[in-house]
PDB file of C-alpha atoms in Angstrom:
ATOM      1  CA  MET A   1     241.044 176.051 194.472  1.00  0.00           C
ATOM      2  CA  SER A   2     240.785 172.460 193.267  1.00  0.00           C
ATOM      3  CA  LYS A   3     243.744 170.092 193.121  1.00  0.00           C
ATOM      4  CA  PRO A   4     245.012 168.968 189.675  1.00  0.00           C
ATOM      5  CA  ASN A   5     244.623 165.276 190.557  1.00  0.00           C
ATOM      6  CA  VAL A   6     242.633 162.379 189.100  1.00  0.00           C
ATOM      7  CA  PHE A   7     239.771 160.706 190.980  1.00  0.00           C
ATOM      8  CA  ILE A   8     238.927 157.309 189.445  1.00  0.00           C
ATOM      9  CA  ILE A   9     235.657 155.422 189.878  1.00  0.00           C
ATOM     10  CA  GLU A  10     235.383 151.981 188.303  1.00  0.00           C
ATOM     11  CA  SER A  11     232.613 149.403 187.967  1.00  0.00           C
ATOM     12  CA  LEU A  12     232.687 146.267 185.824  1.00  0.00           C
ATOM     13  CA  ASP A  13     230.461 143.284 185.160  1.00  0.00           C
ATOM     14  CA  PHE A  14     231.201 139.951 186.827  1.00  0.00           C
ATOM     15  CA  ASP A  15     232.933 138.490 183.734  1.00  0.00           C
ATOM     16  CA  ASP A  16     235.314 141.458 183.592  1.00  0.00           C
ATOM     17  CA  GLU A  17     236.044 141.126 187.303  1.00  0.00           C
ATOM     18  CA  LYS A  18     236.784 137.420 186.885  1.00  0.00           C
ATOM     19  CA  SER A  19     239.083 138.194 183.940  1.00  0.00           C
ATOM     20  CA  ASP A  20     240.900 140.874 185.968  1.00  0.00           C
ATOM     21  CA  ARG A  21     240.122 143.700 183.482  1.00  0.00           C
ATOM     22  CA  PHE A  22     240.465 146.566 185.963  1.00  0.00           C
ATOM     23  CA  GLU A  23     241.376 149.399 183.590  1.00  0.00           C
ATOM     24  CA  GLY A  24     240.799 152.103 186.220  1.00  0.00           C
ATOM     25  CA  LYS A  25     242.981 150.362 188.792  1.00  0.00           C
ATOM     26  CA  VAL A  26     245.831 149.966 186.284  1.00  0.00           C
ATOM     27  CA  LEU A  27     245.411 153.611 185.257  1.00  0.00           C
ATOM     28  CA  SER A  28     245.669 154.683 188.901  1.00  0.00           C
ATOM     29  CA  GLN A  29     248.896 152.722 189.297  1.00  0.00           C
ATOM     30  CA  ILE A  30     250.374 154.258 186.136  1.00  0.00           C
ATOM     31  CA  LEU A  31     249.442 157.750 187.298  1.00  0.00           C
ATOM     32  CA  LYS A  32     251.168 157.136 190.623  1.00  0.00           C
ATOM     33  CA  LEU A  33     254.282 155.835 188.820  1.00  0.00           C
ATOM     34  CA  ASN A  34     254.318 159.177 186.993  1.00  0.00           C
ATOM     35  CA  GLY A  35     254.030 161.117 190.258  1.00  0.00           C
ATOM     36  CA  ILE A  36     250.425 162.131 189.597  1.00  0.00           C
ATOM     37  CA  ALA A  37     248.167 161.953 192.634  1.00  0.00           C
ATOM     38  CA  SER A  38     245.064 159.846 192.158  1.00  0.00           C
ATOM     39  CA  GLU A  39     242.408 158.123 194.202  1.00  0.00           C
ATOM     40  CA  TYR A  40     240.797 154.894 193.007  1.00  0.00           C
ATOM     41  CA  TYR A  41     237.475 153.402 194.098  1.00  0.00           C
ATOM     42  CA  TYR A  42     235.767 150.264 192.864  1.00  0.00           C
ATOM     43  CA  ILE A  43     231.986 150.142 193.175  1.00  0.00           C
ATOM     44  CA  ARG A  44     229.191 147.730 192.251  1.00  0.00           C
ATOM     45  CA  THR A  45     225.952 149.609 192.901  1.00  0.00           C
ATOM     46  CA  LYS A  46     224.192 152.911 192.277  1.00  0.00           C
ATOM     47  CA  GLN A  47     224.181 153.569 196.030  1.00  0.00           C
ATOM     48  CA  GLU A  48     227.962 153.092 196.217  1.00  0.00           C
ATOM     49  CA  LEU A  49     228.378 155.399 193.212  1.00  0.00           C
ATOM     50  CA  ASP A  50     226.434 158.112 195.018  1.00  0.00           C
ATOM     51  CA  GLU A  51     228.603 157.687 198.142  1.00  0.00           C
ATOM     52  CA  ILE A  52     231.866 157.768 196.177  1.00  0.00           C
ATOM     53  CA  ILE A  53     230.770 160.877 194.280  1.00  0.00           C
ATOM     54  CA  ASP A  54     230.490 162.534 197.707  1.00  0.00           C
ATOM     55  CA  LYS A  55     234.117 161.480 198.343  1.00  0.00           C
ATOM     56  CA  PHE A  56     235.067 163.001 194.976  1.00  0.00           C
ATOM     57  CA  ASP A  57     233.400 166.256 196.017  1.00  0.00           C
ATOM     58  CA  GLU A  58     235.220 166.234 199.368  1.00  0.00           C
ATOM     59  CA  SER A  59     238.579 165.491 197.696  1.00  0.00           C
ATOM     60  CA  ASP A  60     238.408 168.683 195.632  1.00  0.00           C
ATOM     61  CA  TYR A  61     240.196 166.818 192.831  1.00  0.00           C
ATOM     62  CA  ARG A  62     239.830 168.550 189.479  1.00  0.00           C
ATOM     63  CA  TYR A  63     239.569 165.514 187.193  1.00  0.00           C
ATOM     64  CA  LEU A  64     236.991 162.740 187.450  1.00  0.00           C
ATOM     65  CA  HIS A  65     237.671 159.563 185.493  1.00  0.00           C
ATOM     66  CA  ILE A  66     234.887 156.976 185.290  1.00  0.00           C
ATOM     67  CA  SER A  67     235.654 153.500 183.948  1.00  0.00           C
ATOM     68  CA  CYS A  68     232.571 151.341 183.419  1.00  0.00           C
ATOM     69  CA  HIS A  69     230.180 149.905 180.890  1.00  0.00           C
ATOM     70  CA  GLY A  70     227.642 152.237 179.356  1.00  0.00           C
ATOM     71  CA  SER A  71     224.862 152.661 176.851  1.00  0.00           C
ATOM     72  CA  PRO A  72     223.592 155.662 174.861  1.00  0.00           C
ATOM     73  CA  ASN A  73     221.440 156.668 177.854  1.00  0.00           C
ATOM     74  CA  SER A  74     222.974 155.162 181.000  1.00  0.00           C
ATOM     75  CA  LEU A  75     226.028 154.295 183.047  1.00  0.00           C
ATOM     76  CA  GLU A  76     226.178 150.645 184.068  1.00  0.00           C
ATOM     77  CA  THR A  77     227.531 149.547 187.426  1.00  0.00           C
ATOM     78  CA  THR A  78     228.018 145.868 188.199  1.00  0.00           C
ATOM     79  CA  LEU A  79     224.479 145.542 189.548  1.00  0.00           C
ATOM     80  CA  ASP A  80     222.571 148.691 188.546  1.00  0.00           C
ATOM     81  CA  SER A  81     221.816 150.942 185.631  1.00  0.00           C
ATOM     82  CA  VAL A  82     222.135 154.696 186.260  1.00  0.00           C
ATOM     83  CA  SER A  83     220.271 156.974 183.844  1.00  0.00           C
ATOM     84  CA  PHE A  84     221.924 160.192 182.697  1.00  0.00           C
ATOM     85  CA  GLU A  85     219.298 162.114 184.687  1.00  0.00           C
ATOM     86  CA  GLU A  86     220.234 160.214 187.860  1.00  0.00           C
ATOM     87  CA  LEU A  87     223.937 160.655 187.140  1.00  0.00           C
ATOM     88  CA  ASN A  88     223.402 164.377 186.632  1.00  0.00           C
ATOM     89  CA  THR A  89     221.597 164.624 189.993  1.00  0.00           C
ATOM     90  CA  MET A  90     224.565 162.947 191.696  1.00  0.00           C
ATOM     91  CA  LEU A  91     227.353 164.764 189.834  1.00  0.00           C
ATOM     92  CA  SER A  92     226.265 168.276 188.870  1.00  0.00           C
ATOM     93  CA  PRO A  93     226.681 169.777 192.376  1.00  0.00           C
ATOM     94  CA  CYS A  94     230.404 168.884 192.358  1.00  0.00           C
ATOM     95  CA  LEU A  95     231.473 169.510 188.734  1.00  0.00           C
ATOM     96  CA  ASP A  96     232.066 173.264 188.694  1.00  0.00           C
ATOM     97  CA  LYS A  97     235.401 174.052 187.026  1.00  0.00           C
ATOM     98  CA  LYS A  98     236.196 170.348 186.649  1.00  0.00           C
ATOM     99  CA  ARG A  99     236.646 167.919 183.773  1.00  0.00           C
ATOM    100  CA  VAL A 100     235.027 164.501 183.368  1.00  0.00           C
ATOM    101  CA  PHE A 101     236.711 161.675 181.471  1.00  0.00           C
ATOM    102  CA  ILE A 102     234.650 158.577 180.799  1.00  0.00           C
ATOM    103  CA  SER A 103     235.961 155.256 179.596  1.00  0.00           C
ATOM    104  CA  ALA A 104     232.743 153.517 178.586  1.00  0.00           C
ATOM    105  CA  CYS A 105     231.399 152.342 175.248  1.00  0.00           C
ATOM    106  CA  GLU A 106     228.568 154.375 173.686  1.00  0.00           C
ATOM    107  CA  MET A 107     228.030 156.563 176.748  1.00  0.00           C
ATOM    108  CA  VAL A 108     229.775 159.835 175.854  1.00  0.00           C
ATOM    109  CA  ASN A 109     227.222 161.575 173.665  1.00  0.00           C
ATOM    110  CA  ALA A 110     225.289 164.844 173.413  1.00  0.00           C
ATOM    111  CA  ASP A 111     222.654 163.669 175.914  1.00  0.00           C
ATOM    112  CA  LEU A 112     225.253 162.959 178.610  1.00  0.00           C
ATOM    113  CA  ALA A 113     227.112 166.200 177.864  1.00  0.00           C
ATOM    114  CA  GLY A 114     223.877 168.172 177.990  1.00  0.00           C
ATOM    115  CA  ALA A 115     223.006 166.653 181.352  1.00  0.00           C
ATOM    116  CA  LEU A 116     226.414 167.162 182.971  1.00  0.00           C
ATOM    117  CA  ILE A 117     227.555 170.416 181.379  1.00  0.00           C
ATOM    118  CA  GLY A 118     224.152 172.025 181.080  1.00  0.00           C
ATOM    119  CA  ASP A 119     223.438 171.946 184.821  1.00  0.00           C
ATOM    120  CA  SER A 120     226.908 172.853 186.084  1.00  0.00           C
ATOM    121  CA  GLU A 121     230.027 174.810 185.295  1.00  0.00           C
ATOM    122  CA  CYS A 122     231.775 171.608 184.198  1.00  0.00           C
ATOM    123  CA  PHE A 123     234.536 172.448 181.726  1.00  0.00           C
ATOM    124  CA  SER A 124     234.291 169.295 179.598  1.00  0.00           C
ATOM    125  CA  VAL A 125     233.141 165.715 179.154  1.00  0.00           C
ATOM    126  CA  ILE A 126     235.461 163.501 177.100  1.00  0.00           C
ATOM    127  CA  GLY A 127     235.311 159.839 176.155  1.00  0.00           C
ATOM    128  CA  PRO A 128     235.146 157.266 173.366  1.00  0.00           C
ATOM    129  CA  SER A 129     232.379 157.481 170.796  1.00  0.00           C
ATOM    130  CA  GLU A 130     232.518 153.776 169.933  1.00  0.00           C
ATOM    131  CA  PRO A 131     233.489 150.496 171.638  1.00  0.00           C
ATOM    132  CA  VAL A 132     237.130 150.244 172.761  1.00  0.00           C
ATOM    133  CA  SER A 133     238.899 147.152 174.100  1.00  0.00           C
ATOM    134  CA  PHE A 134     240.130 147.188 177.696  1.00  0.00           C
ATOM    135  CA  SER A 135     243.764 147.038 176.609  1.00  0.00           C
ATOM    136  CA  ASP A 136     243.371 149.904 174.120  1.00  0.00           C
ATOM    137  CA  ALA A 137     241.440 152.015 176.640  1.00  0.00           C
ATOM    138  CA  THR A 138     244.079 151.495 179.324  1.00  0.00           C
ATOM    139  CA  ILE A 139     246.920 152.480 176.995  1.00  0.00           C
ATOM    140  CA  PHE A 140     244.931 155.383 175.525  1.00  0.00           C
ATOM    141  CA  TRP A 141     244.044 156.960 178.887  1.00  0.00           C
ATOM    142  CA  SER A 142     247.487 156.325 180.377  1.00  0.00           C
ATOM    143  CA  SER A 143     249.057 158.069 177.380  1.00  0.00           C
ATOM    144  CA  PHE A 144     246.573 160.925 177.535  1.00  0.00           C
ATOM    145  CA  TYR A 145     247.221 161.694 181.204  1.00  0.00           C
ATOM    146  CA  HIS A 146     250.969 161.189 180.830  1.00  0.00           C
ATOM    147  CA  LEU A 147     251.158 163.710 177.992  1.00  0.00           C
ATOM    148  CA  MET A 148     248.764 166.174 179.636  1.00  0.00           C
ATOM    149  CA  PHE A 149     250.626 166.237 182.933  1.00  0.00           C
ATOM    150  CA  ASN A 150     254.036 166.371 181.225  1.00  0.00           C
ATOM    151  CA  ASP A 151     252.802 169.434 179.359  1.00  0.00           C
ATOM    152  CA  ASN A 152     251.433 171.168 182.488  1.00  0.00           C
ATOM    153  CA  GLU A 153     251.132 169.464 185.873  1.00  0.00           C
ATOM    154  CA  ASN A 154     248.882 172.218 187.258  1.00  0.00           C
ATOM    155  CA  ALA A 155     246.132 172.535 184.641  1.00  0.00           C
ATOM    156  CA  MET A 156     244.558 171.015 181.553  1.00  0.00           C
ATOM    157  CA  LYS A 157     243.775 173.730 179.041  1.00  0.00           C
ATOM    158  CA  ARG A 158     241.366 173.292 176.130  1.00  0.00           C
ATOM    159  CA  LYS A 159     244.002 173.949 173.441  1.00  0.00           C
ATOM    160  CA  GLU A 160     246.435 171.363 174.841  1.00  0.00           C
ATOM    161  CA  ILE A 161     243.693 168.796 175.378  1.00  0.00           C
ATOM    162  CA  LYS A 162     242.663 169.115 171.744  1.00  0.00           C
ATOM    163  CA  GLN A 163     246.263 168.837 170.511  1.00  0.00           C
ATOM    164  CA  ILE A 164     246.917 165.712 172.538  1.00  0.00           C
ATOM    165  CA  LEU A 165     243.584 164.124 171.588  1.00  0.00           C
ATOM    166  CA  GLU A 166     244.389 164.684 167.912  1.00  0.00           C
ATOM    167  CA  LYS A 167     247.714 162.889 168.322  1.00  0.00           C
ATOM    168  CA  ILE A 168     246.656 159.904 170.381  1.00  0.00           C
ATOM    169  CA  THR A 169     243.336 159.221 168.664  1.00  0.00           C
ATOM    170  CA  ASP A 170     245.267 158.775 165.427  1.00  0.00           C
ATOM    171  CA  LEU A 171     247.985 156.742 167.100  1.00  0.00           C
ATOM    172  CA  PHE A 172     245.617 154.318 168.857  1.00  0.00           C
ATOM    173  CA  ASP A 173     242.770 154.499 166.306  1.00  0.00           C
ATOM    174  CA  VAL A 174     240.278 155.430 169.037  1.00  0.00           C
ATOM    175  CA  LYS A 175     237.346 157.713 168.221  1.00  0.00           C
ATOM    176  CA  VAL A 176     236.618 160.281 170.942  1.00  0.00           C
ATOM    177  CA  ASN A 177     233.909 162.841 171.629  1.00  0.00           C
ATOM    178  CA  TYR A 178     234.899 166.084 173.360  1.00  0.00           C
ATOM    179  CA  TYR A 179     232.107 168.277 174.753  1.00  0.00           C
ATOM    180  CA  SER A 180     232.634 171.670 176.360  1.00  0.00           C
ATOM    181  CA  LYS A 181     230.616 174.750 177.189  1.00  0.00           C
ATOM    182  CA  SER A 182     230.893 177.588 174.692  1.00  0.00           C
ATOM    183  CA  LYS A 183     229.623 181.099 175.398  1.00  0.00           C
ATOM    184  CA  SER A 184     228.287 181.473 171.871  1.00  0.00           C
ATOM    185  CA  LEU A 185     227.322 177.890 170.999  1.00  0.00           C
ATOM    186  CA  GLY A 186     226.053 176.431 174.277  1.00  0.00           C
ATOM    187  CA  ILE A 187     227.522 172.952 174.418  1.00  0.00           C
ATOM    188  CA  LYS A 188     230.157 172.421 171.747  1.00  0.00           C
ATOM    189  CA  GLU A 189     231.076 168.997 170.362  1.00  0.00           C
ATOM    190  CA  VAL A 190     234.355 168.051 168.718  1.00  0.00           C
ATOM    191  CA  LYS A 191     234.992 164.571 167.344  1.00  0.00           C
ATOM    192  CA  TYR A 192     238.480 163.083 167.146  1.00  0.00           C
TER     193      TYR A 192
END
């Protein structure tokens, strides 16, 4: 059985590094302050991403949080671009019964959800549907995890996720896409 903990992978561009905009690192610290176990890794390349995904698989953590730059068809590390197909190859073997949270502009869309959910038993892929500032993203995700774990420290259920997303997307004026597998609909999309 997987552990209800958060595994964070972060990659930024050089300007963000210089400006100390480490959203994932701050999120990890906030989670730990709340007594929520998390692991944080900073990477710069596609090869490092592949290695850290292996560590995620070994950790048996239930929640994967990726903080990076993105585009409608790729994840961007500091030095490399990773297509959704490549990301799927790396991630799908370790996503069964897990949830993926992505803090990246323009990346969380039907193509990404189809790649990650379609080839695994991943429960959901959730992330912003439009650009979000670093400060807003950090506060948004910190609030999300805080509320989720206060509600139930052992599991994130679909109904509670939706309720909390409804509240905090309005509060922080952040637009979010939520994709999950549905028995009758295939991959289901909900926008908040």
